[in-house]
C-alpha positions as semicolon CSV with decimal commas, in nm:
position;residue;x (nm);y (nm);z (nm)
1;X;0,387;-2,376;-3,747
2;X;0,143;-2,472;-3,491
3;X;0,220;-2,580;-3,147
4;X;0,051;-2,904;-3,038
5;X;0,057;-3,062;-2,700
6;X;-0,142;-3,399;-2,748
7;X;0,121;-3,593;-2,448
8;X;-0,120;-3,480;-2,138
9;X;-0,109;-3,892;-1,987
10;X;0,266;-3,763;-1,932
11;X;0,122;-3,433;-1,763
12;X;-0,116;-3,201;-1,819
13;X;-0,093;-2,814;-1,843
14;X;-0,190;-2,621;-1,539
15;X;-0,551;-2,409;-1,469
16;X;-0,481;-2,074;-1,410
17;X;-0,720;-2,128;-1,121
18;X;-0,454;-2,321;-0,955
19;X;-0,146;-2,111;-1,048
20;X;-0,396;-1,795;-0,855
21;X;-0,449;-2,009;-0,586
22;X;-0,122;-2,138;-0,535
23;X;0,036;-1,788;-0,569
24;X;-0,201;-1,693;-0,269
25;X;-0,109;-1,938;-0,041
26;X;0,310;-1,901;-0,129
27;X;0,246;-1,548;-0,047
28;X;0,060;-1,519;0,254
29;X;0,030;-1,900;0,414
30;X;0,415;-1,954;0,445
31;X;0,428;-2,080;0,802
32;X;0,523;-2,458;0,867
33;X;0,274;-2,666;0,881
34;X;0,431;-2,809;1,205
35;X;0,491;-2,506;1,408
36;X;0,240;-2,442;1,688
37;X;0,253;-2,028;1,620
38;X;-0,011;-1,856;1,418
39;X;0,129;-1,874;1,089
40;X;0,197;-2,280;1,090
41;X;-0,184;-2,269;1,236
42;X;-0,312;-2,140;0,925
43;X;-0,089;-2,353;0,699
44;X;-0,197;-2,655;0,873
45;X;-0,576;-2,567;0,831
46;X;-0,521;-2,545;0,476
47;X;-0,369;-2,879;0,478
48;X;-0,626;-3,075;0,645
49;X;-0,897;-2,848;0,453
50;X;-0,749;-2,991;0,133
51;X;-0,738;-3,346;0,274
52;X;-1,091;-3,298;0,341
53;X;-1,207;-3,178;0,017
54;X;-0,994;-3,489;-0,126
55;X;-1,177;-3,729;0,124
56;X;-1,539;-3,613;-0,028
57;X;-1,487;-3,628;-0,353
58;X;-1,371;-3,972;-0,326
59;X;-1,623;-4,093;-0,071
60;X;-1,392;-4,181;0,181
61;X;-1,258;-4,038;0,550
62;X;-0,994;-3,747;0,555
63;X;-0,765;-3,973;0,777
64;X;-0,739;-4,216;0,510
65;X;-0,586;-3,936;0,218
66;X;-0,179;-3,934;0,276
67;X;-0,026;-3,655;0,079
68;X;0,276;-3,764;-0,103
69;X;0,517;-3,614;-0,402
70;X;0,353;-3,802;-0,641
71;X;0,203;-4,147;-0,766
72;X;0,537;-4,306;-0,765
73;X;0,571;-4,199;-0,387
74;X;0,185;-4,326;-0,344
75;X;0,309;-4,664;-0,510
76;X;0,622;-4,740;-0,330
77;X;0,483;-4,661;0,028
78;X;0,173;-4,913;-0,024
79;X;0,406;-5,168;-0,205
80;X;0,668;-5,157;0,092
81;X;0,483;-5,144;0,346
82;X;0,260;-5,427;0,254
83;X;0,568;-5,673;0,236
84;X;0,788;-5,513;0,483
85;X;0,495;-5,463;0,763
86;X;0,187;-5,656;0,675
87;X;0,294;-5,982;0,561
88;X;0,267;-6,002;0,198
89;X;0,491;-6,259;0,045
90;X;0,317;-6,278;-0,261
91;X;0,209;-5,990;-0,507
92;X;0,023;-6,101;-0,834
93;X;0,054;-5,817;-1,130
94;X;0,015;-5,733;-1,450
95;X;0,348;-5,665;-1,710
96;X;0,147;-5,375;-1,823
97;X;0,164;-5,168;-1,489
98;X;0,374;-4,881;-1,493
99;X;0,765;-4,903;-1,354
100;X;0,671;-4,762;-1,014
101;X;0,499;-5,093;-0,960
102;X;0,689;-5,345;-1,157
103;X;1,012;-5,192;-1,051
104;X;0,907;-5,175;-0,683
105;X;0,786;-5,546;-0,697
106;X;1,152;-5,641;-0,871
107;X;1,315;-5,484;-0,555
108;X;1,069;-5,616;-0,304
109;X;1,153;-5,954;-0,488
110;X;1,501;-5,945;-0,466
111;X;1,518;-5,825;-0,044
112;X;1,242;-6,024;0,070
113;X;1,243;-6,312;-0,143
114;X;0,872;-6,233;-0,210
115;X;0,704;-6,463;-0,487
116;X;0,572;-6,241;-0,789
117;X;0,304;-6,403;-1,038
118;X;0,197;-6,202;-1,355
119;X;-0,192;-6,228;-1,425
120;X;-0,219;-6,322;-1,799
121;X;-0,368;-6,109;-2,033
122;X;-0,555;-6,107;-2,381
123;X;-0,503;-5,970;-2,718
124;X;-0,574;-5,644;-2,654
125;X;-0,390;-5,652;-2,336
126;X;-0,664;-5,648;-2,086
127;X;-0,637;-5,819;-1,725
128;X;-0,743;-6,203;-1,760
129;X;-0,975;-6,181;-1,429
130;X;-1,055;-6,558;-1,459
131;X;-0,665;-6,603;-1,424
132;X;-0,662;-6,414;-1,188
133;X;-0,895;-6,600;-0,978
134;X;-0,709;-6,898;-0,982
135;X;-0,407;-6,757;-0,932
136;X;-0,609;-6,606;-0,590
137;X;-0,722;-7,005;-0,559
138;X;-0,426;-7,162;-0,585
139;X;-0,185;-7,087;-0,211
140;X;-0,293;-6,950;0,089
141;X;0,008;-6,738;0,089
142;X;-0,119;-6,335;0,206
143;X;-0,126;-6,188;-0,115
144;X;-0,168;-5,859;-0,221
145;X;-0,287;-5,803;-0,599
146;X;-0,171;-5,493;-0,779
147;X;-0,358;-5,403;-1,080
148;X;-0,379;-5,003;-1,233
149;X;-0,744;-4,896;-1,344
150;X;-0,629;-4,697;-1,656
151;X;-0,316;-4,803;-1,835
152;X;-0,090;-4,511;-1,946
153;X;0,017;-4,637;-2,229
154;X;-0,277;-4,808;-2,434
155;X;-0,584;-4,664;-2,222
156;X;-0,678;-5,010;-2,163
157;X;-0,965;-5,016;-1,828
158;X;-1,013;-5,226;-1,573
159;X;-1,316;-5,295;-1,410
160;X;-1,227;-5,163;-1,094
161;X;-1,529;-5,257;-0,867
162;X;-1,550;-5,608;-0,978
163;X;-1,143;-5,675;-0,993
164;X;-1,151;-5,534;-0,607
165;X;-1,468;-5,767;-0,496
166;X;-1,288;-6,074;-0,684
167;X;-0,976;-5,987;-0,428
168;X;-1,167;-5,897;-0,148
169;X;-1,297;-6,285;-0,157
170;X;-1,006;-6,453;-0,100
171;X;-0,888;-6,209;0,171
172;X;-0,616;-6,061;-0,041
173;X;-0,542;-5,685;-0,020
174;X;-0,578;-5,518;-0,335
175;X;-0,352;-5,188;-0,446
176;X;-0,445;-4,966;-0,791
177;X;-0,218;-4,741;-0,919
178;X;-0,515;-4,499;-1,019
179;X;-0,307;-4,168;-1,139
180;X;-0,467;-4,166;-1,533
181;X;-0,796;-4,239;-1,376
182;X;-0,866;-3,958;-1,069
183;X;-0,971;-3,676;-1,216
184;X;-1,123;-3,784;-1,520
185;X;-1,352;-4,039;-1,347
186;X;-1,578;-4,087;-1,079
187;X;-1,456;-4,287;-0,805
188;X;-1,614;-4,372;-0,456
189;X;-1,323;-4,566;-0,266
190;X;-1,563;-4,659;-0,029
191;X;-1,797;-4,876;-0,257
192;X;-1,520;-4,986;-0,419
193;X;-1,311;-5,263;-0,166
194;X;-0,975;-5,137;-0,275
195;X;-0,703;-5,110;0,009
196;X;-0,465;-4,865;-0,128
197;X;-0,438;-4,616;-0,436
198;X;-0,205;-4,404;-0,609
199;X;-0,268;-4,026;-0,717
200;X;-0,078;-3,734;-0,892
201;X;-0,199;-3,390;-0,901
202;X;0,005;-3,302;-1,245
203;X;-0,238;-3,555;-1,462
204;X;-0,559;-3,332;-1,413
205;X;-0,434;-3,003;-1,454
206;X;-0,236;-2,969;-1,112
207;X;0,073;-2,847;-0,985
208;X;0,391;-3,138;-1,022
209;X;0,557;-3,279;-0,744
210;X;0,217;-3,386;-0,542
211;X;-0,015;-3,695;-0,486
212;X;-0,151;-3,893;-0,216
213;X;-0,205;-4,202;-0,154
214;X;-0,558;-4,365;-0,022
215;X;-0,487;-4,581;0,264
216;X;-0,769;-4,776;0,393
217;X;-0,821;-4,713;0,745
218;X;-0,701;-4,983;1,000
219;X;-0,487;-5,092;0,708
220;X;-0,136;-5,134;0,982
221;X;0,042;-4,935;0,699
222;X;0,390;-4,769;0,808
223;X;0,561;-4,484;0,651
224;X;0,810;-4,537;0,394
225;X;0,984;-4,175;0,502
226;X;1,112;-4,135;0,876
227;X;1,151;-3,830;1,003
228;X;0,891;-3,627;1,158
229;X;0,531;-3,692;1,238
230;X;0,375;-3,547;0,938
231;X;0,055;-3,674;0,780
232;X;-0,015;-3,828;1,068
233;X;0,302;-4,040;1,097
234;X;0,261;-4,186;0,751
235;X;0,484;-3,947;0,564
236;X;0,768;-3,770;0,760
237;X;0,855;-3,389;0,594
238;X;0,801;-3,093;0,560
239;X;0,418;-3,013;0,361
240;X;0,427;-2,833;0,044
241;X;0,145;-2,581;0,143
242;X;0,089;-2,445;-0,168
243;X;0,101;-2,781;-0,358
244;X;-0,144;-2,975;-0,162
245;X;-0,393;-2,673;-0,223
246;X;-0,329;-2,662;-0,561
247;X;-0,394;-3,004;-0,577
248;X;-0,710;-2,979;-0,413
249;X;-0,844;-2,690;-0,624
250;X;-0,732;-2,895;-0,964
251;X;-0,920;-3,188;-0,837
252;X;-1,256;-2,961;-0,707
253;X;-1,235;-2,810;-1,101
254;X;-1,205;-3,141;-1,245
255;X;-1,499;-3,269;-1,114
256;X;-1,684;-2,932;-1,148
257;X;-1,805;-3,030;-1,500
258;X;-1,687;-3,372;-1,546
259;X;-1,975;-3,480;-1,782
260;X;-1,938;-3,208;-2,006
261;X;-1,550;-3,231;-2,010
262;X;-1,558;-3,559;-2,085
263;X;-1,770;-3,583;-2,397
264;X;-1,552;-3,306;-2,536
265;X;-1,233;-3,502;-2,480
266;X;-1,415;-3,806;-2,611
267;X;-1,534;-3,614;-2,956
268;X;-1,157;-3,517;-2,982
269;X;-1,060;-3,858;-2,951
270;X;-1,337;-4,002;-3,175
271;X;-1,250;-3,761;-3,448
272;X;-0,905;-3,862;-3,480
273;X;-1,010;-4,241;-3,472
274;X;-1,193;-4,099;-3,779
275;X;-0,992;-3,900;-3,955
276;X;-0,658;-4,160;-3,919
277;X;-0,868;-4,411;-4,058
278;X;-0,979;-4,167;-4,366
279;X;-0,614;-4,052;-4,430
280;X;-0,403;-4,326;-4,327
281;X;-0,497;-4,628;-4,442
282;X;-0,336;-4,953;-4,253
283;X;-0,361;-4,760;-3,912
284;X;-0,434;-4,962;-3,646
285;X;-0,464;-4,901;-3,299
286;X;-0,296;-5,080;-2,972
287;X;-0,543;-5,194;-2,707
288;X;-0,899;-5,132;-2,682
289;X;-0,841;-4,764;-2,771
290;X;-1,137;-4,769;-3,013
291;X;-1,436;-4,919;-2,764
292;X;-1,505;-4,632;-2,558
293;X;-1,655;-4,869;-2,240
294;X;-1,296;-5,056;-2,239
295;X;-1,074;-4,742;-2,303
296;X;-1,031;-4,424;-2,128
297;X;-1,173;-4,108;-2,328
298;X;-0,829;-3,911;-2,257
299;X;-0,581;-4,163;-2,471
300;X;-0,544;-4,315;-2,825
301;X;-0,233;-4,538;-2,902
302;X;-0,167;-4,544;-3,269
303;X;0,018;-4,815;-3,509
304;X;0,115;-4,632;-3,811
305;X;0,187;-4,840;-4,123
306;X;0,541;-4,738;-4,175
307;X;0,903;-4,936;-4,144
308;X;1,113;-4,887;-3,850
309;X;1,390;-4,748;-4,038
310;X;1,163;-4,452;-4,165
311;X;0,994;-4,465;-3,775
312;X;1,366;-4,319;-3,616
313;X;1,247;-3,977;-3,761
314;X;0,909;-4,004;-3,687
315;X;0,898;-3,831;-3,325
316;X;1,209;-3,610;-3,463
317;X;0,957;-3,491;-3,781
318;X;0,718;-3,434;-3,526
319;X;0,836;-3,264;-3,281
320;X;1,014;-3,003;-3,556
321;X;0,605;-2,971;-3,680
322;X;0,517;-2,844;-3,274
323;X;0,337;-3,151;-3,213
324;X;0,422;-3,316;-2,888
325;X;0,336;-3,711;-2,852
326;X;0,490;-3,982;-2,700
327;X;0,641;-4,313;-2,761
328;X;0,490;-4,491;-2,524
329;X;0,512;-4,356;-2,172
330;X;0,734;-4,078;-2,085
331;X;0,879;-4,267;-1,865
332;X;0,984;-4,503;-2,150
333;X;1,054;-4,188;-2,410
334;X;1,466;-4,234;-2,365
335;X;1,479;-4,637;-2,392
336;X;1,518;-4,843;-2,636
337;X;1,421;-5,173;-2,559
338;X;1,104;-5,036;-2,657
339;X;0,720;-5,053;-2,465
340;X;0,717;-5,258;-2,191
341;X;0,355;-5,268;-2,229
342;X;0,335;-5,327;-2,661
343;X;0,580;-5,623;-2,561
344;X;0,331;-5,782;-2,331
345;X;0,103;-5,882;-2,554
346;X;0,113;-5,689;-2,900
347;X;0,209;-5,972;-3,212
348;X;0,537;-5,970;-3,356
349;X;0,408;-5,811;-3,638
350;X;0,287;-5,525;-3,475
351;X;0,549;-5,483;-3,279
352;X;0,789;-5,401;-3,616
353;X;0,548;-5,043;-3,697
354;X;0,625;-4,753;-3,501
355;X;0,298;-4,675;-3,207
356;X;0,292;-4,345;-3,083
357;X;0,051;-4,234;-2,769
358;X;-0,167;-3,939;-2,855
359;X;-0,330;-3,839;-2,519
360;X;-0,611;-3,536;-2,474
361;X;-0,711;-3,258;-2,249
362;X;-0,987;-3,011;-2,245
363;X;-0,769;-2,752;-2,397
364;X;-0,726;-2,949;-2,723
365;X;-0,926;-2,885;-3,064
366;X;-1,053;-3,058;-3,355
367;X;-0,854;-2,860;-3,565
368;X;-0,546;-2,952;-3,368
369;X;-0,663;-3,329;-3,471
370;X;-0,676;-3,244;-3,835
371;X;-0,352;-3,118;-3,863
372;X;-0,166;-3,421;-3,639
373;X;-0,307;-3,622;-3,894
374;X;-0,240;-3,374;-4,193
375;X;0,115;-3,431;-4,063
376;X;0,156;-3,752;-3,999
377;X;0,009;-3,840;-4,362
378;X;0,254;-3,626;-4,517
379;X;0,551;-3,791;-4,324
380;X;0,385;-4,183;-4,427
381;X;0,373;-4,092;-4,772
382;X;0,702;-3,873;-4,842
């Protein structure tokens, strides 16, 4: 039996360049970050080293990089704070976005008696940006418009630049959950009008447990963690040393040879498109998976033509094979009301077959491809 791990959208496996490195700095950098002695000295250079390295590769200024646990951390603090401190008391989103949003915007709903509107979307799920205009149009309410560049369930991408000039216009803020995107794209923040963004370090080969969030400078955002003055009295604790500079060294190797990593991925991904369609006929694919200038390179969400009832194995049959996929998100693996997103906008139809999320990472093969879909033929047609 083989062992597959095709599930990297949920996280990705580590470099060994970043286990070395983080090994290092657990070993000999231990001080706190906070302490004016020697050894916090040196931990806090490696800090704001890393927040520097950060800044350039996204084109923006080290103050505006806050180090967080995660994207979920990086979502709530520019969610909250907008509503709670800058006078947001309306936030237009998507019903694709992942639950760090949506759930945040539910709460922020219920406390603050905020009004949430859901930009429309089309067949293949992607953000109606003519909606969204006149949804911008229609109050002079402050707004703040929360749209994620790469979905993590169906891949589906949004034009970025042009979504953040739209909101610009109308003097909204604009937040993007971009945690499938960093990494795997290139991204200058400062061409780019967005006000706040949403990283994690585990989704391009980093250590878990670590983000940041971009904060535009002058934005008035305040911390969603009191405590101590850390990151610059944006995010009170303690730093994890040795995760913020594995975090840093993930994202330096990611963009080392981005080009060539990414037309790897993207044969991987083409050749299952190919092959599923040879073996499996009636497969059909959620979102824009299949246009490769709509659809991130690193993600393929598949409909199989099979019955429900036969569908309860299907992850079960799987996972017994070595493969690892997902149904959806991760996040979503243990419910059962199903994909959020698939809901949004898939047909009824669709929605009664069984879609799993195959996602990619430089450490896959072809012949990793071949026998996914080896297996999943066998399962269709036993």
């Amino acid at each position: 039996m083989k062992n597959v791990y095709f599930d990297s959208a949920a996280t990705t496996q580590i470099r060994d360049e970043v286990v070395d490195k983080m090994t290092s700095v657990l070993k000999e950098n231990y001080g706190n970050p906070s302490s004016t002695h020697s050894f916090g000295r040196s931990s806090k250079t490696l800090i704001e080293q890393a927040r520097k390295s950060v800044a350039k590769i996204l084109n923006v200024k080290a103050s505006e990089i806050v180090f967080t646990s995660g994207g979920t951390e990086a979502d709530n603090l520019a969610l909250n704070s907008a509503v709670r401190d800058l006078g947001v008391r309306r936030i237009i989103t998507s019903k694709i976005e992942h639950h760090a949003v949506l759930y945040t915007v539910n709460q922020l709903q219920d406390c603050f008696d905020i009004e949430v509107e859901y930009v429309s979307l089309d067949s293949k799920g992607h953000v109606d940006l003519k909606d969204l205009e006149e949804r911008l149009k229609s109050s002079d309410s402050k707004t703040l418009v929360s749209l994620m560049h790469v979905n993590n369930e169906i891949g589906n991408m949004l034009d970025l630049k042009k979504t953040a000039q739209l909101v610009k216009s109308y003097n909204a803020l604009f937040h993007s959950d971009t945690v499938q995107s960093v990494g795997h794209f290139e991204l200058d923040f400062e061409e780019i009008p967005v006000d706040f963004t949403a990283v994690s370090a585990h989704k391009f080969h980093g250590p878990k447990g670590v983000g940041f969030a971009y904060v535009r400078r002058n934005s008035g955002l305040k911390p969603l963690i009191f405590g101590g003055e850390q990151e610059r009295g944006h995010r009170a604790g303690t730093e994890g040393v040795h995760n913020i500079v594995g975090l840093e060294e993930a994202l330096k190797l990611a963009y080392q040879d981005l080009d060539k990593e990414q037309a790897y991925v993207k044969g991987l991904k083409q050749h299952f498109i190919d092959k599923l369609k040879q073996e499996i006929p009636g497969v059909s694919f959620n979102g824009a998976c299949e246009d490769h200038t709509q659809s991130t390179y690193t993600l393929l969400n598949v409909c199989l033509p099979v019955t429900q009832e036969k569908a309860l194995m299907l992850l079960f049959q799987l996972d017994l094979k070595g493969i690892a996929c997902s149904k959806g998100s991760a996040c979503q693996s243990g419910s059962d009301t199903g994909s959020h997103v698939l809901n949004a906008f898939c047909s009824e139809e669709d929605l009664k077959k069984p879609s799993l999320r195959f996602s990619f990472s430089r450490y896959n093969t072809k012949e990793e491809i071949d026998y996914v879909v080896a297996t999943l033929k066998d399962f269709i047609e036993s």
